[in-house]
Amino acid sequence: MTNPLVFFAPSGKRGRFPEGTSVLEAARKLGVDLDSVCGGRGICGRCQVEVGDGKFPKLGIVSAPDHVTEWNAVEERYVSKRGPLAEGRRLGCQAKLCSDVVIDVPPDSQVHRQVVRKSAAIRDIAIEPVVALHYVEVREPDMHEPSSDFRRLQEALEQQWGLKDITAPLESLRLLQWSLRQGLWSVTVAIRHKREIVGIWPGLHEQGVGLAVDIGSTTIAAHLCDLASGEVLASSGVMNPQIRFGEDVMSRVSYVMMNPGGDVELTTAVREAIAELAVSVTKEVGLNSNDILEMTVVANPIMHHLFLGLDPTELGGAPFALTIDGAYQTRAAHLNLPLSSGAYVYVLPCIAGHVGADTAGVVLSEGPYLRPEVSLVVDVGTNAEIVLGNRERLLACSSPTGPAFEGGQISSGQRAAPGAIERVRIDPVTLEPRYKVIGSDLWSDEPGFDKAVIRTGVTGICGSGVIEAIAEMLLAGLITPDGVVDGAMATRSPRIEEDGRTFKYLIREGEPRIAITQNDVRAIQLGKAALYAGVRLLMDRYGVAAVDRITLAGAFGSHIDVKHAMILGLVPDCELDKVGSAGNAAGTGARIALLNASARTEIEDVVRRIEKVETAIEPSFQAHFVGAMAIPHKSDPFPHLEAALGVTFKRGSGDGEGGGGRERRRRRG
Ligand code: FES
């Protein structure tokens, strides 16, 4: 009798095994990626395979469903409890080899499956579990052969799963005796890095979940993920409760400096908010927060320190020394988070005092270090975090853009929320504007607009709206390249109104009146010049005059229209179809680190290699800043943008003051 040949697709692994070997066993011996939680007992359904039917001449195999043993009672019991398997599928632990066969392992039965990401990205997320579930049957205690429950569990894990010297923290040990007896001597254990028990349940427990958390200064977002499939089961966000101690991160550092014990208050506030998020996202899918086996965190440096309970005072001033910059992991229990008994929290590494673990998340998600072309990745906020480079070399810096992009310091500015104007177009002939507000898909000049916004009203203008308004004003000739609202245009449009010694452009009549004032343009110019100067500094350091690709990350970045951002001169020239937004790339980075163990070592290694540039001490920063005050820029070329728009930009003086403005003020004075 010859041993049947089995060929596994898609891995291409093959081997001969004695008749009667289960498909799961053969897969294990060949190192084929076939999942199992129950260890071949026919109860978890993770080992499903398809048996090839037909001739496979290239493989020299004729395969048929009856080349494995018949559908058996265990499979019958499984489908009676769990519902039918998909057409042509078998449980790999029950189907045993009888003759040569081709076995297809579908993606949902692979441990290392790919999670397809919706956004265009360089790669999908590959699953490489940090924590895996293992069902085991443990010997009952015996008076004649005394041994502890944990020793017998260790033995069972070694015999049934080949896992040696497994350890357990006290938190998990406390649940052991109850779980074993409750589960009639069978338990499922969650094992981290094949070493340590981080969760334990009586009987079979099939779903392991983890939480990816993005702590922003304004909001905290959490994504509950299935650790085996990578699926996001629920997402939720809350306002960061630290806002009551200060709107921006620096005022929170001041709070800590001026109030003894203030750091503890801030730490408690953020941890409590995360604990509440953990409870609410798990509740949404019928689980408990103590089902969460692992958590990953991205955050800017100050949020990072406050979450870990580290004093952020040093980050409030030069030289901005971090307490720790490497990745850090600790038990959830140490952070008072109500996760599984032994769960860990893994915090991604920080890059520099101003460039945090959130940027590390963006880098992991966008993968500029994997590409040959030079990418620019910008996370726009009150502080822009900028990464430039490719697989050879990566540079990073941050630049203080100020609050204007989030609606701060803007006369009618507000955060992006329902009712805020987020899109603006200006007719270059009539100089009439039209706009869209968050919460409605209609433009303001479309029928039904007033009705569509009746609930939210039109309450102000958010950062993306201001950017579009100013870019459109430039295209319509309402502002000069120096950013001066041109009073001479008042002869052509009543929307240009005097505003003290300067002018403003009225976007909306009514209550509230919404206009772009000279000061608004200035605030945006200062912010965009800071960002652009940071980008140019990195380009100089890298030695490139142009970039091949631009990604705008962050909540704000994903709302900006890339063309308008470029017209404003927020980012350098680039082919427009190579400019895109990455949405919440930091949060995606946290998700990747949650699902893939190697991604953690990868980002730790990449971050160590990133060259940090400190804008504050770079002499050329100021010159770049002044040139970037003009819209789009005093001298830098924008050939791709000009070609796309069919225009040639006039150049401003870029003296940071608005030369035309001084002239006008002199004339008026
Ligand atoms: S391994 Fe669990 S059902 Fe086959």
XYZ file of C-alpha atoms and ligand atoms in Angstrom:
673
model
C 0.000 0.000 0.000
C 1.445 3.391 -0.996
C 1.039 6.383 1.216
C -1.424 8.829 -0.380
C -0.006 12.055 -1.766
C -1.649 15.262 -0.590
C -1.182 18.630 -2.279
C -2.266 21.788 -0.473
C -3.330 24.916 -2.340
C -2.604 27.798 -2.298
C 0.615 27.082 -0.353
C 1.829 24.477 -2.895
C 3.085 22.219 -0.081
C 2.846 18.486 -0.670
C 3.735 15.240 1.059
C 2.887 11.578 1.495
C 1.210 10.339 4.652
C -0.122 6.985 5.842
C -3.733 6.298 4.969
C -6.004 7.485 7.761
C -3.964 10.642 8.508
C -6.319 13.570 8.948
C -6.008 16.515 6.576
C -5.342 18.736 9.612
C -2.509 16.499 10.786
C -0.957 16.421 7.311
C -1.243 20.208 7.116
C 0.465 20.613 10.480
C 3.324 18.311 9.503
C 3.897 20.212 6.254
C 3.594 23.610 7.926
C 0.461 24.460 5.931
C -1.462 27.404 7.325
C -4.698 25.689 8.486
C -6.458 27.075 11.549
C -7.754 25.186 14.583
C -8.885 26.239 18.024
C -10.290 22.912 19.252
C -7.233 20.870 18.332
C -9.057 18.537 15.953
C -12.104 17.688 18.041
C -14.604 18.758 15.414
C -16.148 21.558 17.447
C -14.542 24.846 16.346
C -15.052 24.614 12.564
C -11.862 26.591 11.872
C -10.214 23.795 9.869
C -12.612 23.760 6.913
C -11.111 22.672 3.587
C -12.286 21.946 0.057
C -11.400 18.627 -1.539
C -10.362 18.927 -5.200
C -12.460 17.076 -7.763
C -10.844 16.242 -11.123
C -7.525 15.703 -12.868
C -4.527 17.857 -11.975
C -2.043 16.789 -14.647
C 0.651 19.241 -13.598
C 0.594 17.752 -10.128
C 0.150 14.206 -11.375
C -2.891 13.834 -9.144
C -6.418 12.693 -9.819
C -8.423 14.007 -6.879
C -12.005 13.255 -5.852
C -14.196 13.875 -2.796
C -14.062 10.168 -1.965
C -10.254 10.255 -1.765
C -10.812 11.234 1.840
C -12.973 9.351 4.348
C -16.744 9.776 4.310
C -18.649 12.524 6.072
C -18.684 11.320 9.684
C -20.745 11.593 12.858
C -18.541 14.366 14.280
C -19.175 16.518 11.214
C -22.865 15.670 11.436
C -22.889 16.825 15.062
C -21.052 20.019 14.057
C -23.564 20.968 11.327
C -26.536 20.086 13.516
C -25.292 22.602 16.089
C -23.683 25.236 13.885
C -25.479 25.006 10.555
C -24.320 23.587 7.221
C -20.817 23.990 5.807
C -20.431 25.734 2.454
C -20.840 23.491 -0.604
C -17.953 21.020 -1.002
C -16.363 21.741 2.368
C -15.190 19.283 5.005
C -13.736 19.616 8.475
C -10.015 19.059 7.905
C -9.680 17.373 11.281
C -12.278 14.748 10.364
C -11.544 14.053 6.680
C -8.775 11.437 6.545
C -6.590 10.566 3.585
C -7.536 7.450 1.566
C -5.950 8.242 -1.774
C -4.077 11.042 -3.614
C -5.860 14.321 -3.148
C -5.694 18.085 -3.741
C -6.817 20.130 -0.732
C -7.738 23.766 -1.044
C -7.433 25.839 2.147
C -9.890 28.743 1.789
C -8.775 32.161 3.135
C -11.115 31.994 6.128
C -9.411 28.790 7.305
C -5.922 30.320 7.175
C -4.370 31.785 10.309
C -2.215 34.188 8.307
C -4.964 35.500 6.088
C -4.980 38.906 4.432
C -7.455 41.535 5.504
C -8.369 43.599 2.475
C -8.242 47.290 3.260
C -10.794 49.539 1.675
C -8.486 52.469 1.119
C -5.829 52.276 -1.572
C -2.818 51.080 0.315
C 0.482 49.513 -0.492
C -0.527 46.265 1.139
C -3.330 44.565 2.925
C -3.053 43.671 6.564
C -1.680 40.176 7.063
C -2.800 38.356 10.167
C 0.006 37.057 12.312
C -1.570 36.562 15.706
C 0.026 37.916 18.839
C -2.580 36.053 20.876
C -4.099 32.713 19.805
C -6.827 30.562 21.340
C -6.237 26.922 22.262
C -8.856 24.493 23.511
C -7.456 21.802 25.799
C -8.754 18.876 27.795
C -6.974 18.610 31.122
C -6.518 15.547 33.329
C -8.595 15.570 36.490
C -6.710 15.707 39.794
C -5.782 12.355 41.248
C -5.077 11.581 44.925
C -2.588 8.914 43.868
C -0.661 11.203 41.588
C -0.847 14.653 43.144
C -0.169 17.619 40.903
C -1.537 21.134 40.594
C -4.204 22.193 38.148
C -1.710 24.480 36.440
C 0.874 21.698 36.055
C -1.739 19.487 34.407
C -2.793 22.374 32.160
C 0.845 22.877 31.133
C 1.135 19.161 30.352
C -2.043 19.254 28.282
C -0.833 22.279 26.309
C 2.437 20.545 25.570
C 0.812 17.277 24.550
C -2.100 18.689 22.596
C -0.545 21.811 21.082
C 3.218 21.373 21.377
C 3.379 24.499 23.576
C 6.121 24.164 26.175
C 6.740 25.997 29.453
C 3.638 28.139 29.252
C 3.411 30.705 32.048
C 0.437 32.500 33.577
C 0.112 35.685 35.604
C -1.670 35.622 38.933
C -4.679 37.340 37.355
C -5.224 34.348 35.035
C -4.302 31.755 37.673
C -7.074 33.095 39.864
C -9.585 31.943 37.238
C -8.005 28.568 36.554
C -9.657 26.294 39.106
C -13.111 27.698 38.528
C -12.731 27.483 34.725
C -11.523 23.877 34.775
C -14.352 22.691 36.979
C -16.958 24.784 35.196
C -15.781 23.441 31.837
C -15.721 19.824 33.107
C -11.940 19.717 32.676
C -11.809 21.406 29.348
C -10.842 25.054 28.922
C -9.834 27.466 26.211
C -6.739 29.493 26.937
C -5.541 32.568 25.081
C -1.769 32.405 24.754
C 0.359 35.419 23.911
C 3.484 35.012 21.828
C 3.226 31.234 22.411
C 4.444 31.863 25.969
C 1.960 33.317 28.368
C -1.697 32.793 29.218
C -3.652 36.047 28.970
C -7.208 34.701 29.102
C -9.019 31.560 30.189
C -12.589 30.323 29.724
C -14.432 27.106 30.649
C -15.027 24.828 27.633
C -14.692 26.068 24.082
C -14.312 29.807 23.531
C -14.058 30.641 19.884
C -13.562 34.324 19.438
C -10.534 36.308 20.544
C -10.880 40.071 20.307
C -8.509 42.999 20.668
C -8.840 46.752 20.824
C -6.908 49.287 18.714
C -6.997 52.753 20.284
C -6.037 56.120 18.832
C -5.750 58.758 21.561
C -6.076 62.145 19.910
C -5.938 65.446 21.748
C -9.592 66.042 20.871
C -11.093 62.591 20.396
C -10.288 59.032 21.369
C -11.236 56.340 18.864
C -11.372 52.608 19.546
C -11.785 49.716 17.108
C -12.733 46.282 18.394
C -11.200 43.660 16.100
C -11.524 39.905 15.763
C -7.934 38.753 16.266
C -8.339 35.779 13.925
C -10.162 37.363 10.986
C -9.015 40.965 11.420
C -12.598 42.133 11.022
C -13.521 45.368 12.794
C -16.475 44.282 14.913
C -17.328 47.704 16.336
C -15.825 51.172 16.460
C -16.568 54.055 18.720
C -15.162 57.425 19.665
C -15.512 59.873 22.532
C -14.255 63.365 23.157
C -10.991 63.265 25.069
C -12.117 64.240 28.585
C -8.749 65.946 29.133
C -10.214 68.853 27.159
C -11.595 70.187 30.424
C -7.983 70.685 31.576
C -6.943 72.478 28.390
C -8.045 72.660 24.775
C -4.652 71.805 23.270
C -1.846 69.578 24.467
C 0.432 72.410 25.578
C -2.230 73.878 27.870
C -2.602 70.422 29.390
C 1.145 70.348 30.066
C 0.782 73.790 31.689
C -2.027 72.397 33.829
C 0.285 69.617 35.007
C 3.062 72.117 35.743
C 0.829 74.438 37.712
C -1.304 71.931 39.601
C 0.395 69.358 41.838
C -1.236 66.028 41.091
C -2.567 67.368 37.798
C -0.793 64.622 35.854
C -2.673 61.989 37.839
C -5.987 63.710 37.076
C -5.204 63.771 33.352
C -4.021 60.162 33.358
C -7.119 59.011 35.199
C -9.371 60.933 32.811
C -7.918 59.351 29.658
C -7.807 55.840 31.113
C -11.398 56.083 32.311
C -12.509 57.204 28.860
C -10.719 54.232 27.269
C -12.225 51.871 29.856
C -15.687 53.188 28.975
C -14.975 52.756 25.272
C -13.829 49.170 25.888
C -17.079 48.463 27.707
C -19.277 50.108 25.068
C -17.695 48.547 21.954
C -17.747 45.049 23.438
C -21.333 45.490 24.640
C -22.335 46.460 21.111
C -21.407 42.974 19.882
C -22.627 41.045 22.925
C -19.225 40.645 24.600
C -17.630 41.959 27.801
C -14.633 44.228 28.093
C -12.820 41.375 29.847
C -13.009 39.424 26.583
C -10.405 41.857 25.176
C -7.115 39.978 25.030
C -4.785 42.656 23.695
C -4.844 46.390 23.138
C -2.645 48.623 21.012
C -2.332 52.367 21.360
C -1.196 55.242 19.165
C -1.020 58.785 20.504
C 0.949 61.978 20.182
C 3.871 62.255 22.627
C 1.983 64.161 25.315
C -1.100 61.928 25.128
C 1.276 58.927 25.103
C 2.957 60.061 28.325
C -0.272 60.935 30.072
C -1.857 57.601 29.153
C 1.117 55.677 30.535
C 1.171 57.865 33.648
C 4.475 59.530 32.732
C 5.015 63.193 33.561
C 4.787 65.176 30.283
C 6.415 68.341 31.711
C 9.671 67.891 29.765
C 7.681 67.808 26.533
C 6.413 71.315 27.225
C 9.705 72.978 26.272
C 13.052 72.522 24.507
C 14.774 70.119 24.170
C 11.479 68.149 24.333
C 12.952 65.025 25.919
C 10.703 61.970 25.961
C 10.806 59.674 28.980
C 10.803 56.719 26.605
C 10.761 56.549 22.832
C 10.710 52.799 22.169
C 7.565 50.714 21.982
C 6.256 49.844 25.417
C 4.078 47.064 26.690
C 2.528 46.523 30.051
C -0.398 44.713 31.565
C -3.812 46.291 31.165
C -4.338 45.701 34.880
C -1.398 48.050 35.628
C -3.245 50.778 33.745
C -6.552 50.059 35.505
C -8.178 48.931 32.271
C -10.931 46.312 32.573
C -9.623 43.921 29.921
C -8.993 40.165 30.105
C -7.207 38.840 33.225
C -3.714 38.892 31.737
C -4.191 41.195 28.715
C -1.354 43.416 27.604
C -1.366 46.929 26.218
C 1.195 47.586 23.496
C 2.026 51.228 22.790
C 3.734 51.991 19.483
C 7.085 53.819 19.618
C 7.385 57.608 19.550
C 9.643 59.124 16.903
C 10.674 62.356 18.659
C 9.492 64.842 21.276
C 6.955 66.275 18.840
C 6.432 63.305 16.568
C 4.586 60.602 18.386
C 3.348 57.058 18.283
C 0.449 58.346 16.175
C 2.909 59.174 13.406
C 4.526 55.764 13.879
C 1.020 54.368 13.263
C 0.686 56.443 10.100
C 4.101 55.223 8.893
C 3.149 51.608 9.575
C -0.153 52.029 7.775
C 1.114 53.965 4.763
C 4.419 52.122 4.442
C 6.592 54.870 2.873
C 9.574 52.751 3.981
C 8.497 49.997 1.596
C 8.396 52.089 -1.566
C 11.125 53.092 -3.991
C 9.547 56.492 -4.751
C 9.835 59.436 -2.378
C 6.633 59.860 -0.383
C 5.533 62.756 1.731
C 3.137 61.882 4.526
C 1.600 64.754 6.458
C -0.662 64.503 9.466
C -2.253 67.929 9.663
C -3.406 69.218 13.008
C -2.475 72.007 15.389
C 0.952 70.507 15.034
C 1.737 69.000 11.635
C 3.744 65.805 11.750
C 5.696 65.289 8.554
C 7.483 62.199 7.235
C 9.434 62.165 3.983
C 11.409 59.480 2.253
C 11.399 56.001 0.813
C 12.789 52.555 1.501
C 16.337 53.923 1.555
C 15.887 56.674 4.071
C 13.128 58.349 6.096
C 13.104 61.763 7.753
C 10.553 63.239 10.148
C 9.809 66.564 11.746
C 6.905 68.467 13.186
C 5.851 71.992 12.514
C 3.651 74.237 14.644
C 0.735 75.011 12.342
C -1.512 76.481 15.043
C -5.237 76.013 15.477
C -6.426 77.679 12.224
C -6.841 74.392 10.333
C -9.209 73.199 13.032
C -11.261 76.394 12.822
C -9.440 78.175 15.678
C -8.525 81.869 15.236
C -10.911 82.057 12.269
C -13.691 84.668 12.589
C -16.491 82.219 11.753
C -14.391 79.140 12.408
C -15.574 75.990 14.106
C -14.607 72.361 14.408
C -15.797 69.991 11.700
C -19.309 69.172 12.918
C -22.814 69.137 11.393
C -23.699 72.633 10.245
C -20.128 73.663 9.384
C -19.353 74.798 5.843
C -16.831 72.274 4.511
C -16.811 72.920 0.753
C -16.745 76.268 -1.068
C -16.755 77.155 -4.770
C -16.618 80.691 -6.189
C -17.775 81.512 -9.708
C -14.839 83.390 -11.277
C -17.189 85.527 -13.390
C -20.008 86.454 -11.031
C -17.824 86.031 -7.897
C -20.822 84.353 -6.240
C -20.063 81.539 -3.796
C -21.820 78.272 -3.218
C -21.072 75.907 -0.398
C -21.855 72.605 1.248
C -22.285 71.996 4.943
C -21.489 68.877 6.923
C -24.672 66.835 7.218
C -26.085 67.616 3.746
C -25.081 66.494 0.257
C -26.622 69.498 -1.463
C -24.804 72.623 -2.599
C -26.257 75.853 -1.253
C -27.571 76.860 -4.710
C -29.420 73.571 -5.253
C -33.178 73.276 -4.692
C -34.016 71.882 -1.275
C -30.801 73.092 0.401
C -32.565 75.229 3.016
C -34.794 72.323 3.958
C -31.844 69.921 4.059
C -29.975 72.036 6.619
C -32.975 73.023 8.713
C -31.973 70.666 11.517
C -28.309 71.629 11.781
C -28.464 75.205 10.469
C -25.333 76.728 8.941
C -23.248 77.459 11.994
C -19.740 78.384 10.808
C -16.888 77.225 8.625
C -14.450 74.422 9.420
C -10.807 74.093 8.391
C -11.421 72.360 5.054
C -14.024 75.019 4.203
C -11.588 77.845 4.945
C -8.873 76.211 2.844
C -11.225 75.828 -0.116
C -12.592 79.350 0.307
C -9.120 80.911 0.248
C -7.946 78.762 -2.680
C -11.104 79.677 -4.621
C -10.616 83.352 -3.725
C -7.149 83.178 -5.253
C -8.457 81.561 -8.452
C -11.208 84.204 -8.688
C -8.753 87.052 -8.112
C -10.384 88.062 -4.823
C -7.089 87.820 -2.988
C -3.618 88.607 -4.236
C -0.850 85.991 -4.174
C 0.342 87.751 -1.012
C -2.953 86.888 0.611
C -4.469 90.365 0.624
C -8.247 90.504 0.223
C -8.456 92.828 -2.759
C -10.660 95.834 -1.970
C -10.624 96.870 -5.628
C -12.852 93.878 -6.347
C -15.635 95.612 -4.413
C -16.539 97.310 -7.678
C -17.316 93.896 -9.146
C -18.988 92.236 -6.200
C -20.939 93.507 -3.195
C -19.581 90.498 -1.341
C -16.255 92.293 -0.891
C -16.921 94.439 2.164
C -14.797 96.883 4.090
C -13.709 95.525 7.434
C -11.899 98.301 9.299
C -8.665 98.925 7.439
C -8.958 95.717 5.415
C -11.589 93.822 3.441
C -13.502 90.606 3.775
C -15.420 88.328 1.439
C -18.960 87.413 2.437
C -19.820 83.759 1.906
C -23.192 83.714 3.595
C -25.773 86.331 4.479
C -28.117 85.652 7.378
C -27.484 84.534 10.884
C -24.636 83.931 11.432
C -23.031 85.957 8.633
C -20.033 83.981 7.460
C -17.131 85.762 5.821
C -13.441 85.254 5.156
C -11.651 88.202 6.723
C -8.122 89.447 6.180
C -7.170 88.040 9.579
C -8.587 84.644 8.610
C -6.404 84.586 5.509
C -3.396 85.587 7.627
C -4.033 82.824 10.184
C -4.243 80.225 7.420
C -1.144 81.641 5.704
C 0.849 81.338 8.944
C -0.285 77.755 9.428
C 0.317 76.644 5.872
C 3.678 78.416 5.693
C 4.813 76.567 8.824
C 3.733 73.260 7.343
C 5.269 73.911 3.942
C 8.516 75.148 5.492
C 8.759 71.906 7.471
C 8.206 69.913 4.279
C 10.847 71.911 2.384
C 13.305 71.475 5.204
C 12.952 67.716 4.934
C 13.181 67.883 1.123
C 16.433 69.870 1.421
C 17.827 67.382 3.900
C 16.850 64.500 1.690
C 18.169 66.252 -1.404
C 15.043 66.211 -3.573
C 13.373 69.114 -5.365
C 10.029 67.320 -5.755
C 8.165 64.423 -4.207
C 6.572 61.495 -6.034
C 3.573 61.003 -3.820
C 1.735 62.870 -1.054
C -0.556 61.424 1.588
C -2.619 63.627 3.862
C -3.421 61.772 7.051
C -5.553 62.453 10.095
C -9.181 63.412 10.491
C -8.555 66.851 9.010
C -6.270 65.599 6.245
C -8.928 63.208 5.038
C -11.439 66.041 4.644
C -9.243 68.411 2.676
C -9.701 68.504 -1.051
C -6.169 67.806 -2.278
C -6.381 70.184 -5.219
C -7.395 73.090 -3.021
C -4.725 72.193 -0.483
C -2.150 72.437 -3.243
C -3.554 75.711 -4.623
C -3.213 77.136 -1.153
C 0.368 75.880 -1.062
C -0.185 73.618 1.921
C 1.842 70.911 0.201
C 4.371 71.048 -2.650
C 3.591 70.362 -6.296
C 2.997 66.765 -7.298
C 0.973 64.869 -9.864
C -2.560 65.308 -8.590
C -3.452 61.646 -8.890
C -0.492 60.858 -6.637
C -1.947 62.990 -3.849
C -4.486 61.358 -1.595
C -5.850 61.163 1.899
C -5.287 58.213 4.139
C -8.189 58.767 6.511
C -7.395 57.688 10.013
C -4.031 56.177 9.168
C -2.795 56.324 12.782
C -5.748 54.187 13.877
C -5.096 51.783 11.008
C -1.497 51.521 12.227
C -2.791 50.569 15.678
C -4.980 47.909 14.025
C -2.057 46.473 12.069
C 0.040 46.283 15.237
C -2.879 44.541 16.952
C -3.197 41.856 14.282
C 0.354 41.244 13.213
C 3.220 40.416 15.553
C 5.925 41.075 12.934
C 4.493 44.521 12.186
C 5.515 45.481 15.711
C 9.154 44.609 15.215
C 8.965 46.187 11.774
C 7.738 49.580 13.011
C 10.109 49.520 15.994
C 12.977 49.013 13.580
C 11.752 51.653 11.096
C 11.253 54.258 13.834
C 14.782 53.678 15.132
C 16.097 54.425 11.650
C 14.032 57.595 11.043
C 16.206 60.714 11.047
C 14.648 63.327 13.281
C 14.857 66.951 12.174
C 14.143 69.708 14.686
C 12.594 72.627 12.800
C 13.147 75.081 15.674
C 16.945 74.985 15.326
C 17.195 74.818 11.525
C 18.404 78.196 10.191
C 16.743 77.716 6.792
C 13.307 77.200 8.324
C 12.633 80.949 8.503
C 13.547 81.548 4.836
C 11.316 78.666 3.775
C 8.567 80.029 5.989
C 8.698 83.501 4.422
C 8.612 82.106 0.872
C 5.665 79.922 1.785
C 3.569 82.840 3.064
C 2.646 83.615 -0.564
C -0.185 81.633 -2.160
C 0.681 79.113 -3.407
C 4.354 80.132 -2.972
C 6.710 83.012 -3.659
C 8.955 81.070 -6.005
C 8.485 77.288 -5.859
C 7.079 75.948 -9.138
C 3.733 74.143 -9.329
C 3.852 72.741 -12.871
C 1.547 69.768 -12.330
C -1.060 71.880 -10.586
C -0.902 74.659 -13.181
C -1.298 72.123 -15.984
C -4.254 70.487 -14.248
C -5.992 73.815 -13.685
C -4.912 75.440 -16.963
C -3.645 78.514 -15.113
C -0.342 80.206 -14.385
C -0.017 81.467 -10.857
C 1.118 85.020 -10.246
C 3.839 85.122 -7.652
C 3.597 86.992 -4.377
C 6.390 88.822 -2.617
C 6.228 86.257 0.151
C 7.516 88.767 2.650
C 5.153 87.439 5.233
C 3.282 90.697 5.490
C 1.407 90.868 2.216
C 3.110 93.590 0.195
C -0.120 94.619 -1.491
C -1.729 94.971 1.904
C 0.889 97.423 3.087
C 0.478 99.411 -0.097
C -3.242 99.552 0.320
C -2.956 100.445 3.963
C -0.567 103.258 3.032
C -2.902 104.443 0.334
C -5.849 104.363 2.647
C -3.951 105.998 5.473
S -9.965 21.692 14.250
Fe -11.729 22.377 15.236
S -13.275 21.577 14.006
Fe -11.537 20.826 13.075
